[in-house]
Amino acid sequence: MATDLRARRAAVQQASTPNVATAEPSKRWRGRLIVVMVMTVYLLTWAFFTVGHGKPVWSADSSWEMGLVAALDQGDWAGRDTFFTYGPLYQLISYAGARLNVHGSVYDGNISAHIAVVWLAICLLGICVLLMRPLGAFQAAFLYFGLAITGMLGTMSVRVLAGLLAVLLFYWSLVCAKPRGQMLAALGAGILAFLTQLLSFEAGIYAIITIIGVSIVCALASRVRWLAPSGWPNNATTSFKLLAIAIGTYLVANLAISFLYELSSDRYPGIFAYQLRSLEILAIYSRSFGVGWVLPSPTTILWITLVAMTTLVILVRIRTAAFEEGSMYLCLLIYSLALLKSATVRSDVAHVAFGTLPILLTFLSLGRYPVSRRLFVTWAAVFALFVVLWPESTLSPVRFGLNLVQGDFSFGERLSTLREANSSPLDPSLRYLVAQHPERSLLAYPYQNYIPVVAERTMVAPFLQSYVASSEHLQEQYVAALEQEPGTFDVIYSVDDVGVWAVDGVQSIARTPLIFEYLFDNFRLADPYPDASGHLLLERGTSPGELRSERLPFSADGDNCELTIQPAQPSECSLIRLTLQISYPVWSVFGHSTPISLRFFSASEMVAETNLVALSSSEPFETYVSLLSPVDFHRVFGRGTVPRVQWDRLVISAVDGGLFGFEPRSVEISKVECISVLGFD
């Protein structure tokens, strides 16, 4: 009886101690560790044999992947010398993987670069699972199984899992029994959030938002007792102290890298340029890169069900769970809900998967903790349906194990293939183009970085791909960097819809008009002009052409974003310059802003069509639209007269943005100019 009394007193004392977790049972820890070790080795082996180039060499994704590695190869660091959504740590990991190729080919090293990134994601997942204290061995194994067969472990998952690791370290700071351990874990959370930012600025921001959100909820729970789950500590001061350590570490690390960039390069734009430009790129991305929801209705309903069920089960579970368990699920839930923003902006399958990964991981970890047997059956049914309907679901990791046992893979053969690969994907006409003046650097516009990479020409890229610099301010910075570029460089200009995909149907000159003006004023078509599959070689010109403009009086009929613009009389133009403002509702921040469609008509015949995105969120902006057919566009940079196209009507309408797309509240056209292009002398 005395023993029972002492046990009860010890339990009461422990429950009243702030932020103290019970020691994890060694059996549960050992079981989880064994699962993590086995699955990590298995998945690393699977990635080594199965990861390939991914997308075609000419795709935008392949170009930035190779561009990051090539930039570092020539001494240009992401965030210092070139800017993009991915940062210097991602660049360094990709570079290290690409070095496996003995020929030093960035293109042929792209596969091993992918493998390096996926390997990092797999290792990060293992550490995250180890830090999830409530998970047993079976739950950990099922979590691995679920993520693998739904195809979630790709190159994009590395930034999600890095941010998750930062969040879980902050969770450990909350539940750690000793003050020193709390401080070290909070310090580690700040460092990991910063490293996540160096992988992808967006993911680092999500990690910091989650850490702040968790701290606020824990503080509120301690101050407002009727909100507090049972068994949670009453200590807001500790929560805010740990938050201050994590945020302070994150800010100091950002200050340090800013000074490092400033001291290591005389071309670095200025203190905090890396952070400010990255934030502006994120704003541009949200405003002008939205893609409509692509998942079919049954999958969409199931996706919403999974998100809602995970949220509700955690909210119910937190009310009765111990602090160790409840705070972990609170961290997972806030991080998962924050990442859903990525799924609602660019809602193709890859980006929906990126935004879904943390909520799916959280859902899978709940298998042992639903509030009733009936709910467990519902949970299992939702997961089974998700596997069946999810477009990226694959049995590849399972089949790989069977094939590996049968001896269908050779480590030596695969390693030799990765090391010895040596090929060139350029067609003969393009190879001829880039062979001109090999001593000159090469700017790929709008984004085909693979061309200078494969041609082994020094790459010029103030922003890794021009479309991320579509605001007026960043375009000005892009042009200023080109003007400071040492030596002479050529431009490989890839024409929309012929040599390059016009991103989301928006013409390159419409997305980056100031960059187009700079290229027109300073470069001309190399002579002679070969047929190179829509790619133009431009070189410095001494006698620039002229964009002669004529302002057109017009009438506008319609309202909001449905307008018909009619000039006073039919006009013949090569290009159109528009001054307009596109306004979106405030709540579009919860999804994405949809572009508008421009269709030019002559009588009843449509002569040109393009989409247009807002280059400014609050002010009028000026941009160009080409009426020329893609096969004639090269004449803009050539000699002689440039063809003109007659039009008498412009129809403006909103593009369907799907589930999370928000149409413009209004489109206001203030000026329409007809541009005649006078060729070079």
PDB file of N, CA and C in Angstrom, residues 231 463 493 524:
ATOM      1  N   GLY A 231      -3.466  17.903 -18.661  1.00  0.00           N
ATOM      2  CA  GLY A 231      -2.105  17.394 -18.535  1.00  0.00           C
ATOM      3  C   GLY A 231      -1.043  18.265 -19.166  1.00  0.00           C
ATOM      4  N   PHE A 463      19.490  36.020 -62.614  1.00  0.00           N
ATOM      5  CA  PHE A 463      18.478  35.171 -62.005  1.00  0.00           C
ATOM      6  C   PHE A 463      18.518  33.885 -62.816  1.00  0.00           C
ATOM      7  N   TYR A 493      18.305  32.980 -77.617  1.00  0.00           N
ATOM      8  CA  TYR A 493      16.918  33.379 -77.395  1.00  0.00           C
ATOM      9  C   TYR A 493      16.020  32.260 -77.923  1.00  0.00           C
ATOM     10  N   ARG A 524      21.546  41.890 -81.695  1.00  0.00           N
ATOM     11  CA  ARG A 524      20.943  41.655 -83.006  1.00  0.00           C
ATOM     12  C   ARG A 524      21.149  40.189 -83.392  1.00  0.00           C
TER      13      ARG A 524
END
